[in-house]
Amino acid sequence: MIRLEQIQRRYVSDEVETTALRDIDLAVSAGEFLAVMGPSGCGKSTLLNTLGTVDRPTSGRYLFGDQDLAAMGEKALARFRGAMLGFVFQSFNLIDELTIEENVALGLAYRANGGDRRTRVSQAMDKVGIAHRARHFPHQLSGGQQQRAAIARAIVGDPKLILADEPTGNLDTANGEQVMNILQALNEEGATIVMVTHSPSHADMARRRIDMLDGRIVASAMRAI
Amino acid sequence: MNRFALLSLYRSLTRHKLYATLNVGGLAVGIAVFLVLGLYARFETSYEKWLPRHDRVYVAQTVWNLPESPFNGAYPYTMGGLLEQLREDFPGVVGTRIRGGRNGGTVIRGGVATSADIAQVDASFFDVFDLPMVRGSGSALRQPANVLISETLARRYFGTSDPIGQTLTIAVDKAVNYRVAGVFRDLPANSDFRISVLVPLPAAPPSEQWFHWGSSSLQTFLRFDTPQAARAFEQKLPPFVDRRGLADMGKDASRIQQIKLLPLTRMHLEPAGSESASAKITVVTLAIVGLLTLLVAIVNYVNLATARANVRAREVAMRKVLGADRLALVRQFLGEAVLTVGVAALLGLILAELSLPLVNAAGGLSLTIPYALVVPALMALTLVVGLLAGFYPALLLSRYPAASVLASARSPGGGRVGTRVREGLVVLQFGLAIAFMVGTAVLVAQTRHVRQSDLGFQREGLMMLLSTRDSLVGADRTRMIAAAIRELPSVRSAAIGNNAAGGSGEDNADNVPLPGVAGDGPSLRWIITGPDFFKVYGARVLAGRVFDAAHRDDDALARDMASGINIVINRQAVSTLGFRSPQEAIGKTVGGKRPRTIIGVVEDMRFFSPRQPNSATYYVYYSQPEKAFTAVVSIRYTGDPRVTMDALRTIWQRSVPQVPFEAATADTQLTKFYEADDRATRLFAIGAGLAVLIGCVGLWGLASYNTQMRIREIGIRKTLGASSADIARLLVGQFLRPVLLANLVAWPLAFVAMRTWLTGFDDHVALSPLFFIGGTAAATVIAVLTVLGQSLRASRAAPAWALRHE
Ligand SMILES: Nc1ncnc2c1ncn2[C@@H]1O[C@H](COP(=O)(O)OP(=O)(O)OP(=O)(O)O)[C@@H](O)[C@H]1O
Ligand SMILES: [Mg+2]
């Protein structure tokens, strides 16, 4: 479903050049659950952002299905994200001024055709077990609840690909388990997931795992079933 | 406040330079506008307050109440002999008359006459007007041959030599030698009195109308020790008028004329006669503009300060963790705010001082800053605004639980309440700004309208010779001068009348009884015209004809009153006299015992102020108009006015050098009517412009704060599929809503204010919806432009960067 070919990402700031990604070749097939691991600063988030088209590679090709995303304009990419992708962040990134329900509904706000928005929002909230908190504001929720709300927002639009950047990084073990279980369930229902994590046990819940070092993919392993 | 607090304030101001500039600069400009307009209002309301015991002095007003008369209303003038009759009937009354004033006579030195501000006053003048003396004393006026002069005049006439005892030849009605007996300090700028020479009123009445009730020739002032005494005295005046006015005005004279007492300090802004209270309205309006501008600036400041404070929530939380108690935090925030406002106040003062010369030029004023008053006032303002601006953040932040601030990834935004409050303040601010813009547009439109409106005569190429009004000139010389003027190559025609464009002549009215209608009939203004009068003015004839030397019947001088005269009326008089059309009036005779036959109707010619209602007028014809009591020569010329003016001066100096020459173009004469409004419009526009500017600064600051706060949200929205355009729309829209809501504040405000102002003009522009739509459109465009730049920049930010942003 996704192919990255020879992706490079360089940051240039004040004469200092950082190469966050070097010669990345990666294929992700539909229905896959991929974990990305590696030490801090090795380029995991950059890779995820590149997959999410919120960061553009300096060079290389990014094919999504048969679309070449490198050739798409800013506006088209925005529509693409709205239709195809769902993001989950380490720090939840809910909007403080909006209720949980409104935050989840925001996942449908930039889609041309959202279907029955109300039902989809409540279904998404049910799925992550946050429906009883619909009217609350983010700061009234625990971290685990906030992250589940963020997942509801990511899945409310039925994305083809879910990108999760350390989704359990700010959570305790129990809440982390809960989030992982939700992700796994989503994968079993057919969602494609790419997840960055520092936890080997969470990485083990994925079907495939890649290890990064200094901007390169150094290892790729399938989980034995 | 400790050293760290000061340091943190200093760093916060210098680090956030833009924020500091907007915040402090906006408030400083607001304070400067308030100061300047406040000084103006203070100046206008301070007239005659420089006079010792000014609160005990009253001016006697003559209040006319005639049916339909253009002269109805209160005037600060009385007949010459009023004070004498008052003294006879009410022994012990203290008062003085002032006859003359600005150009009230001439000083003759070495055979050359120059106009001077001469006033003839009673010997008791100094009992009422206790002018500060430099030399001599006020009691010198008891000697009929003594004169007191101002410091400036003493210096001009006598240089460094001692003025006391010198001789001065002064002509008011006739030339008389006086002995200088004292020098008084020049009257200040905030005085309506223009007096540089004081001479005693002559013992014998100087005019035959002196004791004629219904005449008005000078000002009478009375002194009472308490307001109660003045009011009690006023109550006794109607019977006095009935008694004394019986001979001239018939029974119950007080029904048509009353004498009222007006406190001296109110004289300056009090409208005379039927004039609208424009001077008062102008002062009040400008004072309100100043206040509102300050309010906008304060709102702005408080708004930005509170918005900024949220950003500092983390600092506050940290300080709490480090052990600061609530009181210390509240103190710190209040102290910071007061200090910042203090800086702004100082800057405002400097700005006001710097801009004062400009404002003085624009407003024709000579304002200065009275530091003894302004500095304490600014200190009080600093305290109030500082506490106001510091109060909300101090309370909000010090109460916010530190743990939740530190635990959350974001600062508290004051929640929805904070957002609503800020939005409300933007609404208020922009509402005022829009109202100001609408007001400015209406003011400019009206002042232009007045300048360009059709006056019923051609104002270009028209000049008036005014010095023929002096009784020393005489009819023969006036006729000769007029003849010489007609010979000038640049003069096309010239005509004599007893009034002229700009209203510089004699102003008369009388009743015109209508046939078949009981009573005295309406009162009409009347003007004496000589040959060519209507030709010089280019009057448009609506029906019938104008006077013609060929019609011997037209000459009112040649006919006796009972047999009737021919008159020309203006359009206004057509309906006043009860005719349906100009044509219908032709050939009709009105006027009862003094029959007047209408031979023509001309378009209204507005000789007087646009603030005075256009009055029904009839014109009378004299074949020898120089014989009228007052004669003004109106001249239609071509080419450079200075050429004609110089030629007039030459003719004048040849014929009557003992009378000072005075001539003016119609434009100059009419400008007098517009000046005050033009001045007010300019001041208003400056104030309004700055208020709008401050409003924009506030909006800009708020937008930049808001965008800053929402950068992460922008990132989130982008990952959810929002495009740059979506984001820009979101951000601009957020500010457009309060700006559009602001119209709800602005429109009613502007409508009421402008309708009130416009009713002061007899001839005014319509209060078209375009003014309002225009103001709104301008405000919307300004608001969009103000926030668009930042919104676009923020919307284009790469989402990955935005998400990393804290
Ligand atoms: N906007 C940027 N400008 C400059 N350098 C950047 C930028 N974003 C990332 N980098 C650099 O790129 C490299 C990869 O960063 P990235 O955020 O992908 O690391 P990471 O693997 O996600 O680390 P962590 O596990 O700590 O989240 C780092 O060296 C980082 O400093
Ligand atoms: Mg990372």
Tab-separated table of C-alpha atoms in Angstrom, chain B residues 585-727:
chain	number	residue	atom	x	y	z
B	585	ALA	CA	-47.362	86.336	-4.511
B	586	ILE	CA	-46.725	88.723	-7.386
B	587	GLY	CA	-48.847	91.857	-7.242
B	588	LYS	CA	-50.206	91.044	-3.776
B	589	THR	CA	-50.098	93.679	-1.088
B	590	VAL	CA	-49.292	92.848	2.551
B	591	GLY	CA	-48.394	94.903	5.607
B	592	GLY	CA	-51.585	96.466	6.917
B	593	LYS	CA	-51.065	100.158	7.706
B	594	ARG	CA	-47.734	100.139	5.891
B	595	PRO	CA	-48.762	98.454	2.660
B	596	ARG	CA	-46.027	96.604	0.803
B	597	THR	CA	-46.638	95.324	-2.701
B	598	ILE	CA	-44.703	92.262	-3.843
B	599	ILE	CA	-43.225	92.817	-7.296
B	600	GLY	CA	-40.800	89.918	-7.375
B	601	VAL	CA	-39.551	86.766	-5.703
B	602	VAL	CA	-35.874	85.816	-5.623
B	603	GLU	CA	-34.140	82.641	-4.496
B	604	ASP	CA	-33.039	82.699	-0.832
B	605	MET	CA	-29.689	84.448	-0.488
B	606	ARG	CA	-27.920	83.238	2.623
B	607	PHE	CA	-25.936	86.152	4.005
B	608	PHE	CA	-25.775	84.671	7.492
B	609	SER	CA	-24.335	81.654	9.303
B	610	PRO	CA	-25.366	78.221	8.036
B	611	ARG	CA	-26.266	77.455	11.631
B	612	GLN	CA	-28.873	80.192	11.627
B	613	PRO	CA	-32.205	79.213	10.166
B	614	ASN	CA	-32.785	80.745	6.764
B	615	SER	CA	-35.263	83.510	7.396
B	616	ALA	CA	-38.108	85.016	5.454
B	617	THR	CA	-36.822	88.292	4.080
B	618	TYR	CA	-38.089	91.206	2.075
B	619	TYR	CA	-35.971	93.681	0.173
B	620	VAL	CA	-36.643	97.387	-0.096
B	621	TYR	CA	-35.231	99.669	-2.793
B	622	TYR	CA	-33.605	103.083	-2.256
B	623	SER	CA	-32.479	104.975	-5.332
B	624	GLN	CA	-29.975	106.588	-2.951
B	625	PRO	CA	-29.104	103.680	-0.645
B	626	GLU	CA	-26.170	105.582	0.888
B	627	LYS	CA	-28.819	107.434	2.870
B	628	ALA	CA	-29.608	104.282	4.826
B	629	PHE	CA	-28.337	104.282	8.427
B	630	THR	CA	-25.716	101.661	7.520
B	631	ALA	CA	-24.151	101.326	4.088
B	632	VAL	CA	-22.024	98.475	2.795
B	633	VAL	CA	-20.752	98.421	-0.793
B	634	SER	CA	-20.916	95.007	-2.490
B	635	ILE	CA	-18.623	94.718	-5.483
B	636	ARG	CA	-18.564	92.201	-8.343
B	637	TYR	CA	-14.989	92.085	-9.652
B	638	THR	CA	-12.835	89.986	-11.960
B	639	GLY	CA	-9.240	88.833	-11.652
B	640	ASP	CA	-6.945	88.891	-8.655
B	641	PRO	CA	-8.808	90.105	-5.554
B	642	ARG	CA	-5.651	91.814	-4.316
B	643	VAL	CA	-5.632	94.156	-7.324
B	644	THR	CA	-9.184	95.282	-6.648
B	645	MET	CA	-8.512	95.461	-2.911
B	646	ASP	CA	-5.487	97.726	-3.482
B	647	ALA	CA	-7.506	99.955	-5.792
B	648	LEU	CA	-10.240	100.230	-3.132
B	649	ARG	CA	-7.664	101.179	-0.530
B	650	THR	CA	-6.267	103.917	-2.769
B	651	ILE	CA	-9.723	105.369	-3.326
B	652	TRP	CA	-10.405	105.180	0.407
B	653	GLN	CA	-7.196	106.872	1.514
B	654	ARG	CA	-7.890	109.666	-0.945
B	655	SER	CA	-11.419	110.279	0.368
B	656	VAL	CA	-11.628	109.430	4.101
B	657	PRO	CA	-8.171	108.802	5.612
B	658	GLN	CA	-9.531	109.515	9.105
B	659	VAL	CA	-11.573	106.285	9.026
B	660	PRO	CA	-9.697	102.967	8.910
B	661	PHE	CA	-10.126	101.093	5.637
B	662	GLU	CA	-11.889	97.758	5.837
B	663	ALA	CA	-12.793	95.469	2.957
B	664	ALA	CA	-13.048	91.708	2.513
B	665	THR	CA	-13.925	89.171	-0.126
B	666	ALA	CA	-17.149	87.248	0.311
B	667	ASP	CA	-15.066	84.121	0.827
B	668	THR	CA	-13.216	85.672	3.760
B	669	GLN	CA	-16.452	86.944	5.248
B	670	LEU	CA	-18.203	83.589	4.912
B	671	THR	CA	-15.206	81.665	6.218
B	672	LYS	CA	-15.919	83.169	9.627
B	673	PHE	CA	-19.087	81.099	9.711
B	674	TYR	CA	-17.290	77.869	8.854
B	675	GLU	CA	-14.137	78.245	10.886
B	676	ALA	CA	-15.422	76.923	14.184
B	677	ASP	CA	-16.962	73.848	12.571
B	678	ASP	CA	-13.915	73.224	10.402
B	679	ARG	CA	-11.749	73.405	13.481
B	680	ALA	CA	-13.979	71.039	15.380
B	681	THR	CA	-14.067	68.664	12.414
B	682	ARG	CA	-10.295	68.633	12.192
B	683	LEU	CA	-9.910	67.960	15.908
B	684	PHE	CA	-12.584	65.283	15.739
B	685	ALA	CA	-10.929	63.622	12.761
B	686	ILE	CA	-7.557	63.603	14.479
B	687	GLY	CA	-9.055	62.120	17.635
B	688	ALA	CA	-11.116	59.589	15.710
B	689	GLY	CA	-8.196	58.603	13.498
B	690	LEU	CA	-6.034	57.943	16.497
B	691	ALA	CA	-8.807	56.028	18.234
B	692	VAL	CA	-9.120	53.800	15.174
B	693	LEU	CA	-5.361	53.392	15.094
B	694	ILE	CA	-5.287	52.366	18.743
B	695	GLY	CA	-8.129	49.972	18.064
B	696	CYS	CA	-6.110	48.399	15.250
B	697	VAL	CA	-3.038	48.163	17.408
B	698	GLY	CA	-5.142	46.356	19.968
B	699	LEU	CA	-6.624	44.004	17.432
B	700	TRP	CA	-3.205	43.299	15.991
B	701	GLY	CA	-1.746	42.556	19.379
B	702	LEU	CA	-4.648	40.343	20.292
B	703	ALA	CA	-4.471	38.530	16.979
B	704	SER	CA	-0.787	37.911	17.371
B	705	TYR	CA	-1.307	36.624	20.897
B	706	ASN	CA	-4.131	34.469	19.762
B	707	THR	CA	-2.291	33.059	16.803
B	708	GLN	CA	0.612	32.315	19.083
B	709	MET	CA	-1.682	30.451	21.432
B	710	ARG	CA	-3.198	28.488	18.606
B	711	ILE	CA	-0.119	27.416	16.697
B	712	ARG	CA	-0.312	23.906	18.074
B	713	GLU	CA	-3.996	23.773	17.337
B	714	ILE	CA	-3.207	24.815	13.783
B	715	GLY	CA	-0.819	21.872	13.562
B	716	ILE	CA	-3.454	19.475	14.842
B	717	ARG	CA	-6.023	20.768	12.414
B	718	LYS	CA	-3.560	20.347	9.590
B	719	THR	CA	-2.930	16.713	10.440
B	720	LEU	CA	-6.697	16.327	10.351
B	721	GLY	CA	-6.773	17.621	6.807
B	722	ALA	CA	-7.226	21.391	7.110
B	723	SER	CA	-5.579	23.366	4.307
B	724	SER	CA	-3.857	26.731	4.709
B	725	ALA	CA	-6.925	28.472	3.389
B	726	ASP	CA	-9.093	26.721	5.999
B	727	ILE	CA	-6.783	27.903	8.747
